[in-house]
């Protein structure tokens, strides 16, 4: 008889656990609590009604068994409740999708990069390839091979960024063309874009770092006519076919003869305005026929080959083309400026 009532307790226990396993929310747990532990009519308290019919010596063991089941059921219900709460916490959305989004800043090309790419593309169509080289240079590549003598004012230590007795930040990218000629027999047809450095005080038109694009074409029979044609074609491709060009005699140690090239003022259509100082023209580059001393310095024979070279600051045509009135805007990374390109 005793064994059967204990079995009764175990059966209610099994029932409770089976139902508990399938209770999926707080309401189901509460219904389970009322069904099994409810003060009036709960299945576990109800078991106690058997107590009266048991022999005296079996009562304590039976009472203990019912009590243990009650305590266990209470504990398991509480644990299940906690488990549900933790599960809800874990699956609650971590992101508030109703908040306004953060708009990402899209990257874009810097106007200097844009202008350089356009120039490289134009010269590539004329058969020029791109060469690059170091920004820290020796005096041979920056001055001596370029026919700039020791006493020349361009070599004044105060007008250069020397980083050691014999090393400086390059002041033009001609250094790379010297390197190309030193390592390649003629013909060469290269352009060299890159940063150059001069200790200038910054203002609307000057920066102690700017970007140069130099070009060089050396071959048997290259003449000033090739120089004029290539630069005219460049100006027309970059600024538009209606742009006028003007070649004025000039002087550079590394070219002879030398010239400076003006383009008709893009702002006033060559009528004369404050931007072109009422001349109708704006200077954009320097050029000339490579000096025989430079050809000899790299081991070329000036009786065999001739060449022309030119150099420009990328900033300058970029400012003219895009209507930028202060060179410093290029280097400040102000997004209000950058986003206009
Ligand atoms: C300017 C314009 C120029 C060159 C650069 C050059 C390079 C070699 C040989 C000869 Cl390897 N010339 N470059 C020529 C003329 C002008 O730059 O205003 N420079 C001070």
Short mmCIF file of C-alpha atoms and ligand atoms in Angstrom, two decimals:
data_model
loop_
_atom_site.label_atom_id
_atom_site.label_comp_id
_atom_site.label_asym_id
_atom_site.label_seq_id
_atom_site.Cartn_x
_atom_site.Cartn_y
_atom_site.Cartn_z
CA UNK A 1 0.00 0.00 0.00
CA UNK A 2 2.84 2.37 0.99
CA UNK A 3 4.63 1.71 -2.29
CA UNK A 4 1.56 2.70 -4.33
CA UNK A 5 1.10 6.12 -2.72
CA UNK A 6 4.82 6.84 -3.17
CA UNK A 7 4.35 5.83 -6.79
CA UNK A 8 1.44 8.25 -6.90
CA UNK A 9 3.81 11.04 -5.81
CA UNK A 10 6.39 10.04 -8.43
CA UNK A 11 3.70 9.98 -11.12
CA UNK A 12 2.59 13.52 -10.29
CA UNK A 13 6.28 14.51 -10.38
CA UNK A 14 6.73 13.00 -13.84
CA UNK A 15 3.55 14.73 -15.04
CA UNK A 16 4.76 18.06 -13.72
CA UNK A 17 8.18 17.77 -15.42
CA UNK A 18 6.70 16.70 -18.74
CA UNK A 19 4.38 19.70 -18.73
CA UNK A 20 7.18 21.99 -17.57
CA UNK A 21 9.35 20.96 -20.50
CA UNK A 22 6.72 22.15 -22.97
CA UNK A 23 5.75 25.38 -21.17
CA UNK A 24 7.06 28.05 -23.55
CA UNK A 25 6.08 31.32 -21.90
CA UNK A 26 5.35 33.01 -18.59
CA UNK A 27 1.58 32.42 -18.88
CA UNK A 28 2.09 28.66 -19.39
CA UNK A 29 4.40 28.56 -16.32
CA UNK A 30 1.80 30.38 -14.21
CA UNK A 31 -0.94 27.99 -15.36
CA UNK A 32 1.35 25.10 -14.42
CA UNK A 33 2.01 26.58 -11.00
CA UNK A 34 -1.74 26.88 -10.31
CA UNK A 35 -2.44 23.37 -11.59
CA UNK A 36 0.28 21.66 -9.56
CA UNK A 37 0.94 23.92 -6.59
CA UNK A 38 -2.28 25.93 -6.26
CA UNK A 39 -3.37 26.23 -2.61
CA UNK A 40 -6.88 24.88 -3.37
CA UNK A 41 -6.91 21.94 -5.78
CA UNK A 42 -3.21 21.92 -6.80
CA UNK A 43 -2.16 18.40 -7.71
CA UNK A 44 0.74 18.31 -5.25
CA UNK A 45 -1.14 19.64 -2.17
CA UNK A 46 -3.97 17.25 -3.11
CA UNK A 47 -1.60 14.30 -2.61
CA UNK A 48 -1.72 15.07 1.11
CA UNK A 49 -5.35 13.83 1.15
CA UNK A 50 -3.93 10.28 1.06
CA UNK A 51 -2.17 10.91 4.35
CA UNK A 52 -5.18 10.08 6.52
CA UNK A 53 -5.60 6.60 5.01
CA UNK A 54 -1.96 5.57 5.56
CA UNK A 55 -0.65 3.44 8.40
CA UNK A 56 1.01 5.59 11.05
CA UNK A 57 4.57 4.39 10.36
CA UNK A 58 4.32 5.27 6.67
CA UNK A 59 3.01 8.79 7.18
CA UNK A 60 6.41 10.51 7.77
CA UNK A 61 8.04 9.03 4.63
CA UNK A 62 5.00 9.92 2.50
CA UNK A 63 4.79 13.46 3.90
CA UNK A 64 8.48 13.92 3.27
CA UNK A 65 8.16 12.71 -0.33
CA UNK A 66 5.28 15.11 -1.07
CA UNK A 67 7.17 18.00 0.52
CA UNK A 68 10.31 17.24 -1.47
CA UNK A 69 8.29 17.21 -4.68
CA UNK A 70 6.68 20.54 -3.72
CA UNK A 71 10.07 22.15 -3.04
CA UNK A 72 11.55 20.70 -6.23
CA UNK A 73 8.58 21.87 -8.32
CA UNK A 74 8.83 25.39 -6.85
CA UNK A 75 12.56 25.47 -7.63
CA UNK A 76 12.16 24.19 -11.18
CA UNK A 77 9.36 26.65 -11.89
CA UNK A 78 11.53 29.54 -10.68
CA UNK A 79 14.48 28.31 -12.78
CA UNK A 80 12.28 27.98 -15.86
CA UNK A 81 10.96 31.51 -15.31
CA UNK A 82 14.52 32.87 -15.09
CA UNK A 83 15.52 30.93 -18.20
CA UNK A 84 12.66 32.50 -20.14
CA UNK A 85 13.66 36.01 -19.01
CA UNK A 86 17.29 35.42 -20.00
CA UNK A 87 16.22 34.07 -23.39
CA UNK A 88 14.05 37.15 -23.97
CA UNK A 89 17.02 39.39 -23.09
CA UNK A 90 19.29 37.53 -25.46
CA UNK A 91 16.91 37.69 -28.42
CA UNK A 92 15.74 41.28 -27.86
CA UNK A 93 16.98 43.40 -30.85
CA UNK A 94 20.34 45.02 -29.98
CA UNK A 95 19.89 47.78 -32.57
CA UNK A 96 17.12 50.34 -32.60
CA UNK A 97 16.16 50.19 -36.26
CA UNK A 98 13.85 53.17 -35.83
CA UNK A 99 16.76 55.58 -35.19
CA UNK A 100 17.78 57.77 -38.17
CA UNK A 101 20.77 56.30 -40.05
CA UNK A 102 24.29 57.70 -40.08
CA UNK A 103 25.09 58.71 -43.66
CA UNK A 104 28.57 57.42 -44.60
CA UNK A 105 31.03 59.86 -46.16
CA UNK A 106 31.70 58.58 -49.66
CA UNK A 107 35.32 58.81 -50.69
CA UNK A 108 36.26 60.84 -53.75
CA UNK A 109 39.40 61.83 -55.60
CA UNK A 110 41.32 64.89 -54.43
CA UNK A 111 41.28 67.65 -57.10
CA UNK A 112 45.09 67.35 -57.41
CA UNK A 113 44.71 63.63 -58.07
CA UNK A 114 41.96 64.36 -60.59
CA UNK A 115 44.07 66.94 -62.43
CA UNK A 116 47.13 64.67 -62.38
CA UNK A 117 45.12 61.73 -63.74
CA UNK A 118 43.76 63.89 -66.57
CA UNK A 119 47.26 65.11 -67.44
CA UNK A 120 48.72 61.61 -67.34
CA UNK A 121 45.94 60.41 -69.64
CA UNK A 122 46.57 63.21 -72.16
CA UNK A 123 50.33 62.56 -72.29
CA UNK A 124 49.74 58.80 -72.43
CA UNK A 125 47.84 59.37 -75.70
CA UNK A 126 50.97 61.11 -77.01
CA UNK A 127 53.14 58.10 -76.13
CA UNK A 128 54.54 59.24 -72.77
CA UNK A 129 54.89 56.73 -69.94
CA UNK A 130 54.90 57.60 -66.24
CA UNK A 131 58.07 57.43 -64.12
CA UNK A 132 58.35 58.00 -60.38
CA UNK A 133 61.27 58.32 -57.97
CA UNK A 134 62.46 59.27 -54.47
CA UNK A 135 61.50 62.53 -52.73
CA UNK A 136 64.82 62.60 -50.86
CA UNK A 137 67.60 63.26 -53.34
CA UNK A 138 71.34 63.88 -53.63
CA UNK A 139 72.91 67.01 -55.11
CA UNK A 140 73.89 65.17 -58.27
CA UNK A 141 70.31 64.41 -59.32
CA UNK A 142 68.76 67.63 -57.98
CA UNK A 143 71.42 70.12 -59.20
CA UNK A 144 74.70 68.98 -60.73
CA UNK A 145 73.36 66.74 -63.53
CA UNK A 146 70.82 69.48 -64.29
CA UNK A 147 73.58 71.97 -65.04
CA UNK A 148 72.91 74.03 -61.89
CA UNK A 149 76.35 75.13 -60.69
CA UNK A 150 77.52 75.37 -57.05
CA UNK A 151 77.20 79.19 -56.99
CA UNK A 152 73.65 79.20 -58.37
CA UNK A 153 71.14 80.87 -56.01
CA UNK A 154 68.81 77.82 -56.37
CA UNK A 155 71.39 75.86 -54.35
CA UNK A 156 71.37 78.24 -51.35
CA UNK A 157 70.84 76.06 -48.25
CA UNK A 158 68.25 78.58 -47.05
CA UNK A 159 66.19 78.01 -50.21
CA UNK A 160 66.19 74.23 -49.83
CA UNK A 161 65.21 71.57 -47.30
CA UNK A 162 68.57 69.94 -46.68
CA UNK A 163 68.27 66.94 -44.37
CA UNK A 164 72.02 66.19 -44.42
CA UNK A 165 75.11 67.77 -46.02
CA UNK A 166 74.50 65.98 -49.30
CA UNK A 167 70.77 65.07 -49.13
CA UNK A 168 67.70 67.27 -49.60
CA UNK A 169 63.99 67.10 -50.38
CA UNK A 170 63.80 67.37 -54.18
CA UNK A 171 62.84 70.80 -55.56
CA UNK A 172 61.67 69.45 -58.91
CA UNK A 173 60.93 66.03 -60.38
CA UNK A 174 63.66 66.42 -63.03
CA UNK A 175 65.68 64.26 -60.64
CA UNK A 176 63.63 61.28 -61.82
CA UNK A 177 64.20 62.08 -65.49
CA UNK A 178 67.95 62.15 -64.79
CA UNK A 179 67.58 58.70 -63.19
CA UNK A 180 65.57 57.41 -66.17
CA UNK A 181 68.19 58.63 -68.65
CA UNK A 182 71.04 57.23 -66.51
CA UNK A 183 69.46 53.78 -66.61
CA UNK A 184 67.91 53.76 -70.11
CA UNK A 185 69.47 54.36 -73.52
CA UNK A 186 67.56 56.81 -75.77
CA UNK A 187 64.86 57.20 -76.90
CA UNK A 188 62.96 58.18 -73.72
CA UNK A 189 59.52 59.71 -73.55
CA UNK A 190 58.36 60.07 -69.92
CA UNK A 191 56.31 62.26 -67.64
CA UNK A 192 57.04 62.48 -63.92
CA UNK A 193 54.29 63.54 -61.52
CA UNK A 194 55.21 63.97 -57.85
CA UNK A 195 55.62 66.11 -54.76
CA UNK A 196 58.38 68.73 -54.57
CA UNK A 197 59.53 70.93 -51.68
CA UNK A 198 60.77 74.50 -51.34
CA UNK A 199 60.87 76.63 -48.17
CA UNK A 200 58.38 79.27 -49.35
CA UNK A 201 56.10 81.21 -47.03
CA UNK A 202 52.54 80.05 -47.64
CA UNK A 203 50.07 82.46 -49.25
CA UNK A 204 47.22 82.16 -51.75
CA UNK A 205 49.68 81.23 -54.51
CA UNK A 206 52.56 79.50 -52.65
CA UNK A 207 53.02 76.37 -50.61
CA UNK A 208 56.28 74.80 -49.38
CA UNK A 209 55.10 71.51 -50.86
CA UNK A 210 53.37 71.25 -54.21
CA UNK A 211 52.93 68.78 -57.06
CA UNK A 212 54.91 68.93 -60.24
CA UNK A 213 54.48 67.26 -63.54
CA UNK A 214 57.58 67.25 -65.68
CA UNK A 215 57.96 65.76 -69.13
CA UNK A 216 60.93 64.71 -71.25
CA UNK A 217 61.28 63.48 -74.81
CA UNK A 218 64.74 62.61 -76.06
CA UNK A 219 65.36 61.00 -79.44
CA UNK A 220 67.25 61.44 -82.68
CA UNK A 221 65.79 64.59 -84.28
CA UNK A 222 63.50 66.01 -81.56
CA UNK A 223 63.05 69.77 -82.23
CA UNK A 224 61.38 72.85 -80.78
CA UNK A 225 58.52 72.15 -83.24
CA UNK A 226 57.82 68.88 -81.36
CA UNK A 227 57.90 70.83 -78.09
CA UNK A 228 55.39 73.41 -79.33
CA UNK A 229 53.09 70.80 -80.85
CA UNK A 230 53.02 68.54 -77.78
CA UNK A 231 52.39 71.45 -75.38
CA UNK A 232 49.71 73.00 -77.65
CA UNK A 233 47.95 69.64 -77.80
CA UNK A 234 48.20 69.30 -74.02
CA UNK A 235 46.73 72.76 -73.40
CA UNK A 236 43.86 72.17 -75.83
CA UNK A 237 43.06 68.76 -74.36
CA UNK A 238 43.23 69.99 -70.75
CA UNK A 239 41.62 73.45 -71.00
CA UNK A 240 39.59 73.12 -74.22
CA UNK A 241 40.29 73.60 -77.95
CA UNK A 242 39.55 77.36 -77.92
CA UNK A 243 42.36 78.09 -75.44
CA UNK A 244 45.17 80.24 -76.84
CA UNK A 245 48.86 79.59 -76.10
CA UNK A 246 51.82 81.95 -76.06
CA UNK A 247 55.51 80.95 -75.89
CA UNK A 248 57.78 83.62 -74.34
CA UNK A 249 61.60 83.36 -74.29
CA UNK A 250 62.95 82.56 -70.83
CA UNK A 251 65.95 81.02 -69.11
CA UNK A 252 66.57 77.79 -67.17
CA UNK A 253 70.01 76.28 -66.45
CA UNK A 254 68.87 72.87 -67.81
CA UNK A 255 67.34 73.98 -71.14
CA UNK A 256 68.57 76.06 -74.06
CA UNK A 257 66.66 77.72 -75.57
CA UNK A 258 64.00 78.02 -72.89
CA UNK A 259 60.45 79.35 -72.88
CA UNK A 260 57.52 80.02 -70.61
CA UNK A 261 54.05 79.11 -71.80
CA UNK A 262 50.97 81.23 -71.15
CA UNK A 263 47.36 80.23 -71.77
CA UNK A 264 44.66 82.74 -72.67
CA UNK A 265 42.87 83.77 -69.45
CA UNK A 266 40.06 81.29 -68.80
CA UNK A 267 38.18 83.75 -66.60
CA UNK A 268 37.84 86.69 -69.00
CA UNK A 269 38.40 85.00 -72.37
CA UNK A 270 41.69 86.91 -72.85
CA UNK A 271 39.93 90.33 -72.55
CA UNK A 272 41.89 91.27 -69.42
CA UNK A 273 40.68 90.98 -65.82
CA UNK A 274 42.13 91.17 -62.28
CA UNK A 275 42.99 87.43 -62.35
CA UNK A 276 45.31 87.85 -65.37
CA UNK A 277 46.46 91.33 -64.24
CA UNK A 278 44.66 92.76 -67.30
CA UNK A 279 47.07 90.99 -69.69
CA UNK A 280 44.62 88.34 -70.95
CA UNK A 281 47.29 85.65 -70.31
CA UNK A 282 48.24 83.31 -67.47
CA UNK A 283 51.56 81.52 -67.12
CA UNK A 284 51.26 77.76 -66.60
CA UNK A 285 54.58 76.11 -67.44
CA UNK A 286 58.26 76.34 -68.30
CA UNK A 287 60.01 74.39 -71.03
CA UNK A 288 62.92 74.23 -73.45
CA UNK A 289 65.37 72.09 -75.38
CA UNK A 290 67.45 69.93 -73.03
CA UNK A 291 70.86 71.57 -72.50
CA UNK A 292 73.72 69.54 -74.07
CA UNK A 293 75.46 69.57 -70.65
CA UNK A 294 72.50 67.66 -69.18
CA UNK A 295 72.59 65.07 -71.98
CA UNK A 296 76.34 64.61 -71.41
CA UNK A 297 75.84 64.28 -67.63
CA UNK A 298 73.66 61.18 -68.14
CA UNK A 299 75.98 59.67 -70.75
CA UNK A 300 73.99 60.66 -73.85
CA UNK A 301 75.76 62.12 -76.90
CA UNK A 302 74.31 65.57 -77.80
CA UNK A 303 75.58 65.01 -81.36
CA UNK A 304 73.35 61.91 -81.59
CA UNK A 305 70.15 62.92 -79.77
CA UNK A 306 68.24 66.05 -78.83
CA UNK A 307 65.30 66.49 -76.51
CA UNK A 308 62.75 68.82 -75.03
CA UNK A 309 61.58 69.07 -71.44
CA UNK A 310 58.89 70.94 -69.55
CA UNK A 311 57.70 71.39 -66.00
CA UNK A 312 54.53 72.64 -64.40
CA UNK A 313 52.97 72.82 -60.94
CA UNK A 314 49.83 70.67 -61.10
CA UNK A 315 48.14 73.04 -58.63
CA UNK A 316 48.24 75.90 -61.11
CA UNK A 317 46.25 74.48 -64.03
CA UNK A 318 44.00 72.76 -61.45
CA UNK A 319 43.18 76.14 -59.85
CA UNK A 320 42.49 77.69 -63.27
CA UNK A 321 40.33 74.81 -64.48
CA UNK A 322 38.31 74.27 -61.29
CA UNK A 323 38.13 77.95 -60.23
CA UNK A 324 40.12 77.64 -56.97
CA UNK A 325 41.55 80.95 -55.69
CA UNK A 326 43.81 79.79 -52.84
CA UNK A 327 46.41 77.00 -53.13
CA UNK A 328 46.14 76.27 -49.38
CA UNK A 329 42.62 74.89 -49.89
CA UNK A 330 44.22 71.81 -51.48
CA UNK A 331 45.99 70.81 -48.27
CA UNK A 332 43.45 71.59 -45.52
CA UNK A 333 41.13 68.63 -46.15
CA UNK A 334 38.09 70.76 -45.36
CA UNK A 335 35.14 68.57 -46.45
CA UNK A 336 33.19 71.63 -47.61
CA UNK A 337 35.97 72.11 -50.20
CA UNK A 338 36.64 68.43 -50.91
CA UNK A 339 32.98 67.59 -51.53
CA UNK A 340 32.82 70.05 -54.45
CA UNK A 341 34.96 67.79 -56.63
C1 LIG B 1 60.08 75.55 -64.36
C2 LIG B 1 59.58 74.58 -65.30
C3 LIG B 1 61.09 73.02 -66.25
C4 LIG B 1 62.44 71.29 -67.11
C5 LIG B 1 61.60 71.76 -66.14
C6 LIG B 1 64.04 69.46 -67.44
C7 LIG B 1 64.36 68.18 -67.05
C8 LIG B 1 65.48 67.59 -67.58
C9 LIG B 1 66.26 68.26 -68.46
C10 LIG B 1 65.89 69.53 -68.82
CL1 LIG B 1 65.92 66.03 -67.09
N1 LIG B 1 64.80 70.13 -68.31
N2 LIG B 1 62.93 70.01 -66.92
C11 LIG B 1 62.74 72.06 -68.19
C12 LIG B 1 62.22 73.35 -68.29
C13 LIG B 1 61.40 73.83 -67.31
O1 LIG B 1 60.28 73.40 -65.23
O2 LIG B 1 59.51 76.59 -64.24
N3 LIG B 1 61.19 75.19 -63.68
C14 LIG B 1 61.91 76.05 -62.83
#
